[in-house]
Amino acid sequence: MDHRFKIGIVLIILALMLTACGGGETPTPTVAPPTATPVLPTATPAPANVQNAPASADVRTFVLDATQSEARFYINEVLLGSPTEVMGATNQLTGTITIDLNTPANTQVSPIQINARELKTDRNLRDRAIRRFILQSADDKYQFITFTPTVISGLPATVQPGDRFSFEITGDLQIRDQVAPVTFSVTLTADSATQITGLAQATVQRATYGLQIPSAPGVADVSEDVRLELAFVALAQ
């Protein structure tokens, strides 16, 4: 056999073997997947003028503390021929004062409610007369005296702990079925960021509320003027 013919046969066999094994294809290069760019966390920007944003602590609600507060009335009478000033008092009262420290003019006072049934003087007979005849607080519908503020005037421009100042509160005072406007003069001390103390005073006429004094032995010349006071301590909620 011719030597060149043998070489040709060998080349043909090699070509067939390469084709069967895929050796005749150009290998496709493997492309690595793109590397994801890491996302770095970004800081949340601070609000603009944060130092000027009003904090919730700037508006504070103070609740009347019944253990340290007292509602009082004063009236003059002649008892057994002697001029006497009668005082009646109770600590059974409720109410709140909400103060805006940035703008005290926005201060709000809730209705103040006093349990008239619990008013006590220095005489049991007088106390019974008050509950049964004068205030009629023994009747459930007349048990409470309520003062509902409508206008607050004379508040200072700013308030700081330790400040003492005076202002007026005008509102509707309801005793039994009678309602009439009354203005209280108030002196208040901001003892601290969590406590305020004060004294509210006003004078009303018995006739305005139809308060009749029953006849009693030894009692004469009961005054028309009735002085009202609310000495209070209020604690921040």
Short mmCIF file of C-alpha atoms in Angstrom, two decimals:
data_model
loop_
_atom_site.label_atom_id
_atom_site.label_comp_id
_atom_site.label_asym_id
_atom_site.label_seq_id
_atom_site.Cartn_x
_atom_site.Cartn_y
_atom_site.Cartn_z
CA MET A 1 0.00 0.00 0.00
CA ASP A 2 1.27 3.38 -0.90
CA HIS A 3 2.67 5.22 2.08
CA ARG A 4 0.70 8.42 1.24
CA PHE A 5 -2.54 6.43 1.01
CA LYS A 6 -2.02 5.10 4.56
CA ILE A 7 -1.47 8.61 5.89
CA GLY A 8 -4.71 9.80 4.21
CA ILE A 9 -6.74 6.98 5.78
CA VAL A 10 -5.32 7.85 9.22
CA LEU A 11 -6.23 11.52 8.75
CA ILE A 12 -9.83 10.64 7.74
CA ILE A 13 -10.28 8.41 10.83
CA LEU A 14 -8.91 11.15 13.12
CA ALA A 15 -11.32 13.68 11.59
CA LEU A 16 -14.31 11.40 12.17
CA MET A 17 -13.29 10.85 15.81
CA LEU A 18 -12.95 14.59 16.46
CA THR A 19 -16.38 15.28 14.96
CA ALA A 20 -18.05 12.64 17.13
CA CYS A 21 -16.47 14.12 20.26
CA GLY A 22 -17.43 17.66 19.38
CA GLY A 23 -13.85 18.57 19.01
CA GLY A 24 -14.63 20.35 15.78
CA GLU A 25 -16.68 23.14 17.54
CA THR A 26 -15.09 26.31 18.75
CA PRO A 27 -15.51 26.34 22.56
CA THR A 28 -17.86 29.10 23.81
CA PRO A 29 -16.10 31.20 26.41
CA THR A 30 -17.76 31.22 29.81
CA VAL A 31 -18.76 34.71 30.88
CA ALA A 32 -18.78 35.34 34.64
CA PRO A 33 -22.00 37.00 35.88
CA PRO A 34 -21.56 40.67 36.63
CA THR A 35 -20.78 41.42 40.24
CA ALA A 36 -23.58 43.38 41.89
CA THR A 37 -22.55 46.76 43.23
CA PRO A 38 -23.12 46.75 46.98
CA VAL A 39 -25.76 49.25 48.15
CA LEU A 40 -24.51 51.18 51.15
CA PRO A 41 -27.07 52.37 53.69
CA THR A 42 -27.64 56.10 53.63
CA ALA A 43 -28.22 58.13 56.76
CA THR A 44 -31.71 59.63 57.22
CA PRO A 45 -31.36 63.40 56.99
CA ALA A 46 -32.21 65.32 60.13
CA PRO A 47 -35.31 67.50 59.90
CA ALA A 48 -34.61 71.11 59.17
CA ASN A 49 -34.68 73.50 62.11
CA VAL A 50 -35.07 70.62 64.54
CA GLN A 51 -33.98 72.90 67.34
CA ASN A 52 -37.04 75.07 66.67
CA ALA A 53 -39.57 72.24 66.43
CA PRO A 54 -42.02 72.41 69.37
CA ALA A 55 -41.59 69.44 71.69
CA SER A 56 -44.64 67.71 73.14
CA ALA A 57 -43.25 68.47 76.60
CA ASP A 58 -43.93 72.17 75.93
CA VAL A 59 -47.66 71.58 76.47
CA ARG A 60 -48.38 70.11 79.88
CA THR A 61 -51.62 69.15 81.57
CA PHE A 62 -51.84 69.57 85.33
CA VAL A 63 -54.53 67.75 87.32
CA LEU A 64 -55.97 69.21 90.52
CA ASP A 65 -54.71 67.14 93.44
CA ALA A 66 -57.68 66.66 95.77
CA THR A 67 -55.41 65.69 98.66
CA GLN A 68 -53.80 69.15 98.58
CA SER A 69 -56.63 71.32 97.20
CA GLU A 70 -59.74 72.84 98.75
CA ALA A 71 -62.86 74.68 97.57
CA ARG A 72 -64.20 77.12 100.17
CA PHE A 73 -67.00 79.62 100.74
CA TYR A 74 -67.16 82.42 103.31
CA ILE A 75 -70.33 84.16 104.49
CA ASN A 76 -71.01 86.52 107.40
CA GLU A 77 -73.82 86.05 109.87
CA VAL A 78 -74.80 87.15 113.32
CA LEU A 79 -74.88 84.07 115.54
CA LEU A 80 -76.30 84.48 119.05
CA GLY A 81 -75.73 88.20 118.78
CA SER A 82 -72.08 87.92 117.68
CA PRO A 83 -70.80 88.70 114.15
CA THR A 84 -69.35 85.49 112.75
CA GLU A 85 -67.62 84.57 109.52
CA VAL A 86 -68.70 81.10 108.47
CA MET A 87 -66.43 78.99 106.28
CA GLY A 88 -67.46 75.84 104.46
CA ALA A 89 -64.93 73.67 102.64
CA THR A 90 -64.40 70.43 100.73
CA ASN A 91 -61.52 68.77 98.92
CA GLN A 92 -63.89 66.78 96.71
CA LEU A 93 -63.19 68.56 93.43
CA THR A 94 -61.90 67.80 89.94
CA GLY A 95 -60.38 69.73 87.05
CA THR A 96 -57.33 70.18 84.83
CA ILE A 97 -55.14 73.05 83.64
CA THR A 98 -53.29 72.70 80.33
CA ILE A 99 -50.40 75.13 79.91
CA ASP A 100 -48.50 75.89 76.69
CA LEU A 101 -45.07 76.87 78.01
CA ASN A 102 -44.13 78.52 74.71
CA THR A 103 -47.37 80.49 74.46
CA PRO A 104 -49.05 80.76 77.89
CA ALA A 105 -51.95 82.66 76.29
CA ASN A 106 -53.06 79.27 74.91
CA THR A 107 -53.60 77.95 78.43
CA GLN A 108 -56.86 76.06 78.88
CA VAL A 109 -58.80 75.23 82.05
CA SER A 110 -61.37 72.45 82.09
CA PRO A 111 -64.68 72.75 83.93
CA ILE A 112 -64.07 72.67 87.68
CA GLN A 113 -66.53 70.44 89.52
CA ILE A 114 -67.10 70.62 93.29
CA ASN A 115 -69.04 68.07 95.32
CA ALA A 116 -71.36 70.43 97.23
CA ARG A 117 -72.70 67.52 99.28
CA GLU A 118 -69.33 67.28 101.01
CA LEU A 119 -69.09 70.95 102.08
CA LYS A 120 -68.47 71.13 105.83
CA THR A 121 -68.61 74.02 108.30
CA ASP A 122 -67.96 74.04 112.04
CA ARG A 123 -71.57 73.07 112.85
CA ASN A 124 -73.44 69.91 111.90
CA LEU A 125 -76.84 71.64 112.06
CA ARG A 126 -75.63 74.21 109.51
CA ASP A 127 -74.23 71.47 107.28
CA ARG A 128 -77.58 69.70 107.24
CA ALA A 129 -79.35 72.97 106.41
CA ILE A 130 -76.95 73.51 103.51
CA ARG A 131 -77.54 70.02 102.10
CA ARG A 132 -81.31 70.02 102.58
CA PHE A 133 -82.41 73.62 102.06
CA ILE A 134 -79.76 76.08 100.88
CA LEU A 135 -77.78 74.20 98.20
CA GLN A 136 -80.12 71.18 98.22
CA SER A 137 -77.07 69.04 97.48
CA ALA A 138 -78.69 66.03 99.12
CA ASP A 139 -80.63 65.81 95.86
CA ASP A 140 -78.52 63.99 93.26
CA LYS A 141 -79.31 66.51 90.53
CA TYR A 142 -77.86 69.32 92.67
CA GLN A 143 -74.92 67.43 94.12
CA PHE A 144 -72.26 69.28 92.11
CA ILE A 145 -71.38 72.93 91.64
CA THR A 146 -69.66 73.49 88.28
CA PHE A 147 -67.56 76.36 87.01
CA THR A 148 -67.02 76.32 83.23
CA PRO A 149 -64.30 78.79 82.08
CA THR A 150 -64.97 80.83 78.95
CA VAL A 151 -62.22 83.49 78.92
CA ILE A 152 -58.73 83.66 80.45
CA SER A 153 -57.05 87.07 80.43
CA GLY A 154 -53.86 88.65 81.74
CA LEU A 155 -51.54 85.68 81.28
CA PRO A 156 -47.81 86.47 80.97
CA ALA A 157 -45.89 86.14 77.70
CA THR A 158 -43.61 83.44 79.13
CA VAL A 159 -43.61 81.07 82.08
CA GLN A 160 -40.60 79.56 83.81
CA PRO A 161 -40.40 77.31 86.89
CA GLY A 162 -40.47 79.53 89.96
CA ASP A 163 -42.55 82.30 88.34
CA ARG A 164 -45.51 83.77 90.25
CA PHE A 165 -48.15 85.72 88.35
CA SER A 166 -51.80 86.80 88.42
CA PHE A 167 -54.58 86.61 85.84
CA GLU A 168 -58.37 86.34 85.59
CA ILE A 169 -60.70 83.53 84.56
CA THR A 170 -64.26 84.34 83.56
CA GLY A 171 -66.81 81.58 83.20
CA ASP A 172 -70.26 80.25 84.02
CA LEU A 173 -70.90 79.18 87.59
CA GLN A 174 -73.79 76.75 88.01
CA ILE A 175 -75.38 76.25 91.41
CA ARG A 176 -78.50 74.08 91.28
CA ASP A 177 -80.47 75.26 88.23
CA GLN A 178 -79.03 78.77 88.21
CA VAL A 179 -76.12 79.74 85.93
CA ALA A 180 -74.42 83.15 85.98
CA PRO A 181 -71.09 84.56 84.81
CA VAL A 182 -68.36 84.95 87.43
CA THR A 183 -64.79 86.25 87.19
CA PHE A 184 -62.14 84.72 89.44
CA SER A 185 -58.89 86.51 90.24
CA VAL A 186 -56.12 83.91 90.23
CA THR A 187 -52.62 84.00 91.67
CA LEU A 188 -50.51 81.09 90.44
CA THR A 189 -46.99 79.90 91.19
CA ALA A 190 -45.11 77.56 88.85
CA ASP A 191 -43.39 75.61 91.61
CA SER A 192 -41.59 73.31 89.18
CA ALA A 193 -41.98 71.61 85.82
CA THR A 194 -44.38 69.13 87.47
CA GLN A 195 -46.35 71.19 90.00
CA ILE A 196 -48.29 74.45 90.13
CA THR A 197 -50.11 76.02 93.09
CA GLY A 198 -52.59 78.83 93.22
CA LEU A 199 -55.55 80.62 94.75
CA ALA A 200 -58.68 81.67 92.82
CA GLN A 201 -61.11 84.15 94.45
CA ALA A 202 -64.47 85.67 93.53
CA THR A 203 -67.51 87.15 95.26
CA VAL A 204 -71.10 86.32 94.28
CA GLN A 205 -74.53 87.34 95.54
CA ARG A 206 -76.86 84.81 97.15
CA ALA A 207 -79.82 86.28 95.29
CA THR A 208 -78.16 85.56 91.93
CA TYR A 209 -78.50 81.85 92.65
CA GLY A 210 -81.71 81.99 94.70
CA LEU A 211 -79.95 80.83 97.88
CA GLN A 212 -82.38 81.36 100.74
CA ILE A 213 -81.28 80.98 104.35
CA PRO A 214 -83.89 79.16 106.43
CA SER A 215 -84.88 80.63 109.74
CA ALA A 216 -82.87 79.18 112.59
CA PRO A 217 -82.77 80.02 116.30
CA GLY A 218 -79.96 82.43 117.14
CA VAL A 219 -79.06 83.17 113.49
CA ALA A 220 -79.63 86.65 112.07
CA ASP A 221 -78.39 89.07 109.44
CA VAL A 222 -76.79 86.62 107.00
CA SER A 223 -74.88 88.58 104.36
CA GLU A 224 -75.81 88.66 100.68
CA ASP A 225 -72.16 88.46 99.67
CA VAL A 226 -70.58 85.01 99.46
CA ARG A 227 -66.83 84.84 98.94
CA LEU A 228 -65.60 81.83 96.96
CA GLU A 229 -62.08 80.43 96.98
CA LEU A 230 -60.27 77.60 95.31
CA ALA A 231 -56.87 76.89 96.84
CA PHE A 232 -55.24 74.33 94.59
CA VAL A 233 -52.21 72.21 93.91
CA ALA A 234 -52.07 70.66 90.45
CA LEU A 235 -49.63 67.96 89.35
CA ALA A 236 -48.39 67.28 85.83
CA GLN A 237 -49.77 64.13 84.23
#
